[in-house]
Tab-separated table of C-alpha atoms in Angstrom:
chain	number	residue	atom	x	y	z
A	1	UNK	CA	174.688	184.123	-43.170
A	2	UNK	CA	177.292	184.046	-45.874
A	3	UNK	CA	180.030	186.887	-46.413
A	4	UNK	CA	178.088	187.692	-49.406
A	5	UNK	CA	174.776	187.741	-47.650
A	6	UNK	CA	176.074	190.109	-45.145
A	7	UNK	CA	177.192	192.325	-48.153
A	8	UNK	CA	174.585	192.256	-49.841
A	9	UNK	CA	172.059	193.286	-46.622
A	10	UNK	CA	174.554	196.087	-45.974
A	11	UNK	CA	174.225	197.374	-49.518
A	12	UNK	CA	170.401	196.950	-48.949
A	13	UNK	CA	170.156	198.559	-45.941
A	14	UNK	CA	172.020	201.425	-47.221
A	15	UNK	CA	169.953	202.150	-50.040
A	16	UNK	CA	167.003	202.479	-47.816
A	17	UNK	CA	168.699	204.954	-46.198
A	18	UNK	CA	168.935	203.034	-43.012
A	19	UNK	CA	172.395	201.398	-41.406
A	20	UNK	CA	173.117	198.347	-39.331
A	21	UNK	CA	173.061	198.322	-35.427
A	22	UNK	CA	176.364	199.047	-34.067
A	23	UNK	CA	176.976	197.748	-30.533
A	24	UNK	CA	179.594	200.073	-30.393
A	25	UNK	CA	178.556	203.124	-28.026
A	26	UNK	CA	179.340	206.537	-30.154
A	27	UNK	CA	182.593	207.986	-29.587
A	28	UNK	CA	182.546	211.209	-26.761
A	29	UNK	CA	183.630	214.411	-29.243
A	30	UNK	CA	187.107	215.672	-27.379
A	31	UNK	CA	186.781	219.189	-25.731
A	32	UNK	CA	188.526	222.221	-27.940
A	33	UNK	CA	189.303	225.263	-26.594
A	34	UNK	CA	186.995	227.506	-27.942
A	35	UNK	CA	189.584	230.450	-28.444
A	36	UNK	CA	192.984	228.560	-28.828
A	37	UNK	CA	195.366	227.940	-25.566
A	38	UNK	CA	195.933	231.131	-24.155
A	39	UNK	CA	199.641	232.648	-23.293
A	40	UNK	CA	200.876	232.176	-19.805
A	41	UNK	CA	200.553	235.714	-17.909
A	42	UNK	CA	203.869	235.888	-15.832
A	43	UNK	CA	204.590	239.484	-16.122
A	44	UNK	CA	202.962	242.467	-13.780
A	45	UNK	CA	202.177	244.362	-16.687
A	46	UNK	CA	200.333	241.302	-18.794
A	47	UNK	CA	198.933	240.609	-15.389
A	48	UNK	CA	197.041	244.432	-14.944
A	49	UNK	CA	195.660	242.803	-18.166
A	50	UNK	CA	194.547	239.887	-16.882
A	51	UNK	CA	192.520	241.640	-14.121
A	52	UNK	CA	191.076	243.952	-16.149
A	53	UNK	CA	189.424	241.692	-18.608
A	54	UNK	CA	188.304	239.856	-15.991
A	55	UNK	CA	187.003	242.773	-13.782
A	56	UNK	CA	185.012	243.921	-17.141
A	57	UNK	CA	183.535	240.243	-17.386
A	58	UNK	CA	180.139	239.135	-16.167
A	59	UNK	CA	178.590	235.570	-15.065
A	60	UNK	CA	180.325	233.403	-12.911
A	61	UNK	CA	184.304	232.796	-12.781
A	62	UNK	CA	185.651	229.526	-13.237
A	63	UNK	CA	188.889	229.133	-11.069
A	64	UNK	CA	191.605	225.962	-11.329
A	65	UNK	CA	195.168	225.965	-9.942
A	66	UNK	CA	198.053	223.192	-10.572
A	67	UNK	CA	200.369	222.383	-7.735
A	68	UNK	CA	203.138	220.028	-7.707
A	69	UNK	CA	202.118	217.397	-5.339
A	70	UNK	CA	204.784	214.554	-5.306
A	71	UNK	CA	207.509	217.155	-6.356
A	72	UNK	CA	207.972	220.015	-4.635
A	73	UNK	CA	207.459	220.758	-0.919
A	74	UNK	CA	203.948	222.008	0.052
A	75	UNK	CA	201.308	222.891	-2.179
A	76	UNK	CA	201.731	225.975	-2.952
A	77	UNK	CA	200.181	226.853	-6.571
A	78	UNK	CA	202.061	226.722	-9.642
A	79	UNK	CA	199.513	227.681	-12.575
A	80	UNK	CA	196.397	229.465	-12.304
A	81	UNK	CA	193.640	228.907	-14.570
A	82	UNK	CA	190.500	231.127	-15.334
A	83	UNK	CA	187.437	231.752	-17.358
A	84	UNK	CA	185.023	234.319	-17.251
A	85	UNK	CA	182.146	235.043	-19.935
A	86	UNK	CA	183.200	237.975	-21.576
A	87	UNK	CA	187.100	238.139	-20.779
A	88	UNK	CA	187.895	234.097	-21.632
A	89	UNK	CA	190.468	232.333	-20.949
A	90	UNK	CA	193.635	233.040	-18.897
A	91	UNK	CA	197.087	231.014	-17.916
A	92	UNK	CA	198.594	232.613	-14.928
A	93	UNK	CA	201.802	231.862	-13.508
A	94	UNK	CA	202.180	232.510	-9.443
A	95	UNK	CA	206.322	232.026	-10.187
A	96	UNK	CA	206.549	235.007	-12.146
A	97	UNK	CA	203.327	236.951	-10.304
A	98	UNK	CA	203.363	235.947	-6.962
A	99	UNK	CA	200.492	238.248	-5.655
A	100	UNK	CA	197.547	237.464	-7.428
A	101	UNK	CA	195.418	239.559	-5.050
A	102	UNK	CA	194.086	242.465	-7.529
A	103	UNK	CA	192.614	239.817	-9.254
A	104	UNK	CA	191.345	238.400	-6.366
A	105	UNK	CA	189.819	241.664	-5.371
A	106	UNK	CA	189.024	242.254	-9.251
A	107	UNK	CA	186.541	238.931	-9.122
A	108	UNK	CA	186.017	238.602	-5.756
A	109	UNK	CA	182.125	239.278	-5.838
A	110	UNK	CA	181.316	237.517	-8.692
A	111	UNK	CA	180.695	233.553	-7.579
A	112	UNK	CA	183.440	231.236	-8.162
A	113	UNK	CA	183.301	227.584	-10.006
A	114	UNK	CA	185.599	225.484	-8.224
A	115	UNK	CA	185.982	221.601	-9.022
A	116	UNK	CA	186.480	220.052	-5.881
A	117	UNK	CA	187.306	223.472	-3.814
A	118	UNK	CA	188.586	222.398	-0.348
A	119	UNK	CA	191.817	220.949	-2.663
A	120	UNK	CA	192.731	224.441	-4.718
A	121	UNK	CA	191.258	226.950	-1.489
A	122	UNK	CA	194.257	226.901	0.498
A	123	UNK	CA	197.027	227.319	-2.337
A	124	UNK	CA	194.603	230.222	-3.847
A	125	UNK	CA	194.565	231.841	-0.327
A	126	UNK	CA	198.444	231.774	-0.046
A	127	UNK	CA	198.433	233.964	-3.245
A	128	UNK	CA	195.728	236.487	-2.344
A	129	UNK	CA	192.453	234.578	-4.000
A	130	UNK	CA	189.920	234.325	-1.724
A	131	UNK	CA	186.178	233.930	-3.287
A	132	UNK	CA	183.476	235.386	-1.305
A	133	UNK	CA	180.879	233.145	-2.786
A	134	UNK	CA	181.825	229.572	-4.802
A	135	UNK	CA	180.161	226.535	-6.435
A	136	UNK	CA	181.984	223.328	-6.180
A	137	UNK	CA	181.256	220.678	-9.222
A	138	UNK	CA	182.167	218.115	-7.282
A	139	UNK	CA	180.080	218.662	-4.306
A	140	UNK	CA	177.326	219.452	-6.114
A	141	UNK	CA	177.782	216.005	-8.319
A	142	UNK	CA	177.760	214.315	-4.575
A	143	UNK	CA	174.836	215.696	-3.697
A	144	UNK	CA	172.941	214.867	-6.550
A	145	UNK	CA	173.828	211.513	-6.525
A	146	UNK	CA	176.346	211.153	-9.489
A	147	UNK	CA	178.236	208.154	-9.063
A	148	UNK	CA	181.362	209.313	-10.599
A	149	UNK	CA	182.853	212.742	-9.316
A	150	UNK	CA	185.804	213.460	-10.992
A	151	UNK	CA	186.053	216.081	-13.841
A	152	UNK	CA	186.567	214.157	-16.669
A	153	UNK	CA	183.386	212.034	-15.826
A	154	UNK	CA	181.280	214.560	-14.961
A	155	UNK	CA	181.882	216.622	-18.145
A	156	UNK	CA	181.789	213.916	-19.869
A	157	UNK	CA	178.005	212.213	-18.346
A	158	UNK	CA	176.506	216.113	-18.022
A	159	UNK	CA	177.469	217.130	-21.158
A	160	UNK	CA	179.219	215.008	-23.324
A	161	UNK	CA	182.722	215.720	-23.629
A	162	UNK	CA	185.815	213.947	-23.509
A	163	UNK	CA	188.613	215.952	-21.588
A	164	UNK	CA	192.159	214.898	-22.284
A	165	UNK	CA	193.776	213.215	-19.936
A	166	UNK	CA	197.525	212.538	-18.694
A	167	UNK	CA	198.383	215.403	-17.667
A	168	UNK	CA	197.181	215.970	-13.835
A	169	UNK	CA	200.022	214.373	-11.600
A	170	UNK	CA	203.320	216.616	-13.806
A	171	UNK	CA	205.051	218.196	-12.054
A	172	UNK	CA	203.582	221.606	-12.721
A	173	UNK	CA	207.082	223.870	-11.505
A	174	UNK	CA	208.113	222.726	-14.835
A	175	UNK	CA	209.594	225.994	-16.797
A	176	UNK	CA	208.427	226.394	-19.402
A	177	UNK	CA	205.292	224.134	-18.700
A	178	UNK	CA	204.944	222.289	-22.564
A	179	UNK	CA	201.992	222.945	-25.114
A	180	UNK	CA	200.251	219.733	-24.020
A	181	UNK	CA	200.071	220.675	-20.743
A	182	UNK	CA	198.913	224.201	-21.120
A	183	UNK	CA	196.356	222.885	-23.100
A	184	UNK	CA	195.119	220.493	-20.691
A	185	UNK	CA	195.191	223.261	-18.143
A	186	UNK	CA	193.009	225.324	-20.394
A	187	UNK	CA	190.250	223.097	-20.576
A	188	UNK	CA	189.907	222.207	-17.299
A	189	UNK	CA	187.922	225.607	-16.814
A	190	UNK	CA	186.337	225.940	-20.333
A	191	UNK	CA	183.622	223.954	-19.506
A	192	UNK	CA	183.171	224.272	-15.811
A	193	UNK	CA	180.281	227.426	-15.734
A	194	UNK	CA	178.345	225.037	-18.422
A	195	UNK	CA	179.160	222.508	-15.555
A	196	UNK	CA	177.782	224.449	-13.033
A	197	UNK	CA	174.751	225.577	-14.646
A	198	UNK	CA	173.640	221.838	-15.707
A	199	UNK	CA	174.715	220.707	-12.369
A	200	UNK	CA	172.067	224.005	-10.428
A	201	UNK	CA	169.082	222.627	-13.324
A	202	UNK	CA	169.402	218.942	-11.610
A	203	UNK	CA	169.528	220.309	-8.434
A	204	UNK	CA	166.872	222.455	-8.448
A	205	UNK	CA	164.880	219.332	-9.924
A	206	UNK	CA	165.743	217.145	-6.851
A	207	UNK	CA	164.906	219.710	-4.774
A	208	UNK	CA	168.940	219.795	-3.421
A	209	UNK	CA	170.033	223.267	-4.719
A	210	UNK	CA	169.183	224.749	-1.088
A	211	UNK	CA	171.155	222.266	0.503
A	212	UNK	CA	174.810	223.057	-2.380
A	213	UNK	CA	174.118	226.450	-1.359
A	214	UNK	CA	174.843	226.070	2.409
A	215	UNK	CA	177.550	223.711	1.248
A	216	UNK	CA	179.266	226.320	-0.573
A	217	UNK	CA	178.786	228.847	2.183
A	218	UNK	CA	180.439	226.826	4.517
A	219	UNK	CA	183.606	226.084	2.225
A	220	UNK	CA	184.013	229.878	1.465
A	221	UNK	CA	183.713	230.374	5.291
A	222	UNK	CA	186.032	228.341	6.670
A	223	UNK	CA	189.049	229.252	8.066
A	224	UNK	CA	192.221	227.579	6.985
A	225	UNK	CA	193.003	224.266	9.160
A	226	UNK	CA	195.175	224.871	12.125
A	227	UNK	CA	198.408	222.850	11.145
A	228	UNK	CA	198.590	219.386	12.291
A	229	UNK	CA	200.042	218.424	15.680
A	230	UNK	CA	203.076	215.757	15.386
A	231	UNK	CA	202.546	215.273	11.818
A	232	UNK	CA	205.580	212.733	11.763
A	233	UNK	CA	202.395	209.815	12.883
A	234	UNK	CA	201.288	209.822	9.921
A	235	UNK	CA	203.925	208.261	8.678
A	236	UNK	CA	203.509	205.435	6.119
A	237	UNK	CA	203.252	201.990	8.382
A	238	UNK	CA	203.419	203.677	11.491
A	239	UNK	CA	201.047	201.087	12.958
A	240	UNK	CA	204.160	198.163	12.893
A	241	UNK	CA	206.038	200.755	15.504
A	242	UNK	CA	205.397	199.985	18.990
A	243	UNK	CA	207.999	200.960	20.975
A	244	UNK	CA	208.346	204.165	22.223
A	245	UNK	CA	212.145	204.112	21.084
A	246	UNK	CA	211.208	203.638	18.249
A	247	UNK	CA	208.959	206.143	17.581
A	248	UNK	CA	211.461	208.440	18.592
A	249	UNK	CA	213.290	207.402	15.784
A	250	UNK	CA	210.379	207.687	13.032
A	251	UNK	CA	209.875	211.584	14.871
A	252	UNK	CA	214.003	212.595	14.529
A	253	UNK	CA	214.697	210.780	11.031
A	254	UNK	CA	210.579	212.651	9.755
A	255	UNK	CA	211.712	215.739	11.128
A	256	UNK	CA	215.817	215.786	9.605
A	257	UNK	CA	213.371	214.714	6.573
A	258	UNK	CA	211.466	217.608	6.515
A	259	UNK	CA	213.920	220.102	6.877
A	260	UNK	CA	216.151	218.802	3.995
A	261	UNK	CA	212.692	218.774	1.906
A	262	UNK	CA	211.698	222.005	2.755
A	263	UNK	CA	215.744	223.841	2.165
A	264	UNK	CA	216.059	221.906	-1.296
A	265	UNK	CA	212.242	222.469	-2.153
A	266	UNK	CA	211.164	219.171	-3.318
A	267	UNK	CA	209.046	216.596	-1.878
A	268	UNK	CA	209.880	214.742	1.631
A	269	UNK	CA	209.105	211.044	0.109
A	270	UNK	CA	211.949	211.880	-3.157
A	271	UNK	CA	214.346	212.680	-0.049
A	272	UNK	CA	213.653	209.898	1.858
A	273	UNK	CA	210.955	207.031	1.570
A	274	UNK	CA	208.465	206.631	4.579
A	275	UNK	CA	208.650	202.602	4.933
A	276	UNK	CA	212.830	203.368	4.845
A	277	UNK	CA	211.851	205.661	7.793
A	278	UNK	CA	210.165	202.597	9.248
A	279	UNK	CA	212.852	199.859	8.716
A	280	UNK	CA	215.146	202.366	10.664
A	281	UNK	CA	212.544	202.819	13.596
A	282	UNK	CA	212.117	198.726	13.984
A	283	UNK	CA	216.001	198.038	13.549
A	284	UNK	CA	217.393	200.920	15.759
A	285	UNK	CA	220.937	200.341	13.588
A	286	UNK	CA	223.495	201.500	16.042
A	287	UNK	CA	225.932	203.147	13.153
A	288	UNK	CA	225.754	204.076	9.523
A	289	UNK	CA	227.281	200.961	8.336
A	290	UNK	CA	224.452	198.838	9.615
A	291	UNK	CA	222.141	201.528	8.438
A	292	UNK	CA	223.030	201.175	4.810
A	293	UNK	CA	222.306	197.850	5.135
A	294	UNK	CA	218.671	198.810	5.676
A	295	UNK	CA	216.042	198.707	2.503
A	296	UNK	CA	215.848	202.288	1.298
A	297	UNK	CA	219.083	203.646	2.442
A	298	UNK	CA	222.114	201.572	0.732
A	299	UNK	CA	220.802	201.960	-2.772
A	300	UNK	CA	223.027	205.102	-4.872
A	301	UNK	CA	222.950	206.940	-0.975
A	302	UNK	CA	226.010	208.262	-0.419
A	303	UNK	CA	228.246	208.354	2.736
A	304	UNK	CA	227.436	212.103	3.797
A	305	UNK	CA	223.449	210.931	3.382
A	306	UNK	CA	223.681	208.268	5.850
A	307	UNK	CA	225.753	209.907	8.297
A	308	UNK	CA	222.995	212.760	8.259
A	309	UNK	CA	220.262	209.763	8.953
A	310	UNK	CA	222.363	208.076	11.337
A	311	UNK	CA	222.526	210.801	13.221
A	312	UNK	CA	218.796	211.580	13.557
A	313	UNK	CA	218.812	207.807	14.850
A	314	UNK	CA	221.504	208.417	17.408
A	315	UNK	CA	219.690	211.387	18.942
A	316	UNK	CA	216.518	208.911	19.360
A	317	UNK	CA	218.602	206.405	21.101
A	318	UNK	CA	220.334	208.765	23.328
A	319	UNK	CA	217.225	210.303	24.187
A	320	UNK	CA	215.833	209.950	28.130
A	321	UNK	CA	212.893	208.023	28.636
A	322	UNK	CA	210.958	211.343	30.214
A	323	UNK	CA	211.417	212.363	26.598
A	324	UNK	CA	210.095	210.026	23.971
A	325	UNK	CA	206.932	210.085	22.603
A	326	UNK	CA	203.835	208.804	23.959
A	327	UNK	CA	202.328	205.638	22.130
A	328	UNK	CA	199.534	207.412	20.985
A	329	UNK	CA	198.165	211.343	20.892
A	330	UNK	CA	195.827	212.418	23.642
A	331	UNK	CA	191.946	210.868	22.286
A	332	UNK	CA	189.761	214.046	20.976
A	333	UNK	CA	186.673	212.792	21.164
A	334	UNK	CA	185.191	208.836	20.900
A	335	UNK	CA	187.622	206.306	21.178
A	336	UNK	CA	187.666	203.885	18.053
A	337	UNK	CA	183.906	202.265	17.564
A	338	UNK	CA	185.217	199.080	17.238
A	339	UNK	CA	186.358	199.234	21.377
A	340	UNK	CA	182.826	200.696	22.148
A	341	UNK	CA	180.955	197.197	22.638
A	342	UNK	CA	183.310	196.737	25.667
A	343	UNK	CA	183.502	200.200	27.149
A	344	UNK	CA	180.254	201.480	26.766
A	345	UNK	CA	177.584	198.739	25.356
A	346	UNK	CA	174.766	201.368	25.779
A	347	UNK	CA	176.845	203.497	23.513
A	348	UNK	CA	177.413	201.174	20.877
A	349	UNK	CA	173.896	200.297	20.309
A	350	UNK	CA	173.321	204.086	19.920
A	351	UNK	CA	175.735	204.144	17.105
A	352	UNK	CA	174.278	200.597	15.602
A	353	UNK	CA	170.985	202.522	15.653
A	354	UNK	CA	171.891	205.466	14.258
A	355	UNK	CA	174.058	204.164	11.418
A	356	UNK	CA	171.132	202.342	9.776
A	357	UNK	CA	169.321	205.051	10.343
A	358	UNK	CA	171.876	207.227	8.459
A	359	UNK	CA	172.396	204.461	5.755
A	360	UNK	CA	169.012	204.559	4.880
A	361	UNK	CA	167.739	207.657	5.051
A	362	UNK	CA	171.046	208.543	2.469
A	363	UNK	CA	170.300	206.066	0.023
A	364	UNK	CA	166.599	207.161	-0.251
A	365	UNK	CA	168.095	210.897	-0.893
A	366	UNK	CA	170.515	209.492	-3.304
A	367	UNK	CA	173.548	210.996	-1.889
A	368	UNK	CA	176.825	209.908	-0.165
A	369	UNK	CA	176.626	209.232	3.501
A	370	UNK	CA	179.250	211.419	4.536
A	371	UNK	CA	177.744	214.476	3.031
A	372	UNK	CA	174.516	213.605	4.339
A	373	UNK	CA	175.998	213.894	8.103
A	374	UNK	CA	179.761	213.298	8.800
A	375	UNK	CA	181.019	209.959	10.650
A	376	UNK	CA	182.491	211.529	13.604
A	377	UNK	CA	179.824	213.738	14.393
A	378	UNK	CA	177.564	210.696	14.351
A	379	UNK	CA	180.185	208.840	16.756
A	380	UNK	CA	180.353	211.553	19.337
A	381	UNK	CA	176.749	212.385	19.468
A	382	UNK	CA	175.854	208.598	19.976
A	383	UNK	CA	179.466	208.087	22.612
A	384	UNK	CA	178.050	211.559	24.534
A	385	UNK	CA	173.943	211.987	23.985
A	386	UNK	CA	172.154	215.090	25.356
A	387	UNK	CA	171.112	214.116	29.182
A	388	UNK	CA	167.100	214.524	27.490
A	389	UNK	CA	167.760	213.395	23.512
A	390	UNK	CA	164.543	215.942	22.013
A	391	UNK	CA	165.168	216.938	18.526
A	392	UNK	CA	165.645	220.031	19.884
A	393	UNK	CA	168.388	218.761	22.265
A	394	UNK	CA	170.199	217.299	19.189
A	395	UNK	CA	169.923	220.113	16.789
A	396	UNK	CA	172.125	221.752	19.424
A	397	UNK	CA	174.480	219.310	19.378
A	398	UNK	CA	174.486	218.774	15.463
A	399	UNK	CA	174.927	222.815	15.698
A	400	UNK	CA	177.817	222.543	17.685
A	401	UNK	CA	179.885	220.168	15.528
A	402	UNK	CA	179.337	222.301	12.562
A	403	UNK	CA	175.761	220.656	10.884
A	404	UNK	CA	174.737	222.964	8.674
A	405	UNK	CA	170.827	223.607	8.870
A	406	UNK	CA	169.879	221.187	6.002
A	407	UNK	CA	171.338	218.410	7.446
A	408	UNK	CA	169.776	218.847	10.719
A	409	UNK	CA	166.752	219.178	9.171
A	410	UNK	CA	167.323	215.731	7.691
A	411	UNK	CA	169.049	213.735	10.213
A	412	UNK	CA	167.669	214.829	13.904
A	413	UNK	CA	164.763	213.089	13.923
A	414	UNK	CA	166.260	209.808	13.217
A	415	UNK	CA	169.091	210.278	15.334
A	416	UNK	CA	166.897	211.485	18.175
A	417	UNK	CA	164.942	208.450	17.879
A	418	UNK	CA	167.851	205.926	17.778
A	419	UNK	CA	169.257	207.744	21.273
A	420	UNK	CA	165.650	207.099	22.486
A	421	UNK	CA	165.309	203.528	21.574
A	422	UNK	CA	168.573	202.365	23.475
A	423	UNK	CA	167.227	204.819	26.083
A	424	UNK	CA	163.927	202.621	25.967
């Protein structure tokens, strides 16, 4: 077809009132907030406020905070977002109002709309919001079997809108925080009760919404996470250290680390890198001239800086041998799966068994394997079985590593019969 042909059929096709096929999919309308941004609240007085228009509001509250991961140290919040029907939206700042607990206490009945909850929980707590009752979006997308999790996606596939984007990994102890970010802050929670209540309808249609439910009540009852023992192994390439020397070095230099981070409040990796920690661990440099030599130490450090690292190295080497580290920490549980073919062969049929079993049953449900029973609790049922594996025998079990009663309901049978089989 000629130029002219096409023009002409495009002329036609508009005078019939009808338009040509466009591949192109139609463009998501971007989310506005409905009532402008709002001002950040970082007085006490504009704060009383704040919980008192939120007190006098009904439905569910949709909750959000902003930390400055990558930044600062910890995670403590640094903006506050909420929305409830009949009080809107609100901007708080936990710099200026560092006890947010009246409004805590103000919503604390009414259910709260989380996006991914186990994230925002513990930097809410720290400021005195704790939600009796919650709905997590994300969860709930899990369970219903939405590919894509995040946010953005699932406002965008439930109910088509675009949220902006850019703004998420700022550093959010910015004062003053700029427009554009306020305003993505904003509509992360303008949408998220609409969220919620699309995300209960397909629930309830899958038959899943009893199973959120217990989800949720677990989250909200959970006690914070006892703090990490030796968190220095997690380290960034730990695995290339072998030597016990050597991980003394990675433990001083993490530790010297941590306490610079935490007196100049910014984040450990902007003080020093992990794989710098590393390259000091495997060399062992026995002064601060041989240090600086070292990637991640020479570059713009000055002589004061590598003195301070040098001597977090010395006190490794100097160190008796009664004192350094142990390769590895003390096994909780299973050792790794991939060992269990040669310790325990019984065993790791078990877990072959019960895998599949898991695998399967999950993608008939249409949900994530993980949510439909976790990993480890598979592992240490299948590396320790009841003496007599019943379903009643393994409910117990599943009980004890924290199952909740939907997931026992789905997953003992089939993990009572793969115990049997090897038994067989």
């Amino acid at each position: 077809m000629t130029d002219a042909q096409k023009t002409a059929a495009d002329t036609t096709l508009r005078a019939t009132g009808d338009s040509p096929p466009d591949p192109r999919p139609a463009p998501v309308p971007l989310l506005e907030p409905r009532e402008g941004i709002p001002p950040v609240t970082a007085t006490d007085e504009a704060l009383a406020e704040i919980v008192a228009a939120f007190a006098a509001g009904t439905g569910p509250v949709a909750v959000d905070a902003e930390r400055a991961s990558g930044y600062r140290y910890g995670q403590r919040a640094y903006l506050v977002q909420l929305r409830r029907e009949g009080a809107g939206s609100a901007l708080v700042d936990p710099v200026g109002c560092p006890d947010l607990s009246a409004l805590g206490e103000a919503i604390g009945d009414a259910e709260w709309v989380l996006h991914a909850a186990t994230q925002d929980l513990p930097c809410l707590r720290d400021i005195g919001m704790v939600p009796t009752r919650l709905f997590d979006t994300e969860l709930a997308g899990r369970l219903a079997g939405f590919a894509r999790v995040g946010l953005g996606a699932m406002v965008e596939n439930v109910l088509g809108f675009a949220l902006e984007k850019g703004h998420s990994a700022v550093d959010w102890s910015t004062r003053p925080l700029p427009e554009p970010w306020l305003r993505y802050a904003a509509l992360d929670v303008e949408l998220l009760v609409d969220l919620r209540d699309a995300l209960e309808e397909e629930l309830t249609q899958q038959g899943k919404l009893e199973w959120a439910r217990q989800e949720f009540a677990a989250i909200a009852a959970a006690p914070p996470p006892p703090p990490r023992k030796d968190p220095w192994r997690r380290t960034s390439g730990m695995h290339k250290v072998r030597r016990r020397r050597q991980m003394a070095v990675v433990r001083e230099l993490w530790t010297a680390r941590d306490q610079v981070a935490q007196r100049r409040d910014v984040s450990p990796g902007k003080v020093l890198g992990d794989a710098a920690i590393v390259e000091a661990a495997l060399s062992l440099p026995p002064n601060s001239h041989a240090l600086a030599g070292l990637p991640g130490f020479g570059h713009r450090m000055g002589r004061r800086q590598l003195e301070q690292w040098q001597a977090a190295v010395d006190r490794a080497r100097a160190l008796p041998e009664s004192e350094l580290p142990q390769p590895g920490q003390p096994l909780n549980g299973p050792p790794p799966p991939r060992a269990w073919a040669d310790k325990d062969p019984a065993a790791a049929a078990r877990l072959s068994a019960a895998r599949a079993a898991v695998t399967a049953l999950a993608e008939n449900l249409n949900l994530p394997q993980e949510n439909l029973i976790t990993p480890d609790t598979v592992r240490r049922l299948c590396w320790e079985p009841p003496a007599e594996p019943t379903r009643e025998s393994v409910a117990e079990v599943l009980v004890g590593h924290g199952a909740r009663p939907w997931q026992i309901e789905q997953v003992a049978p089939l993990l009572t019969e793969a115990l049997v089989t090897d038994a067989d």
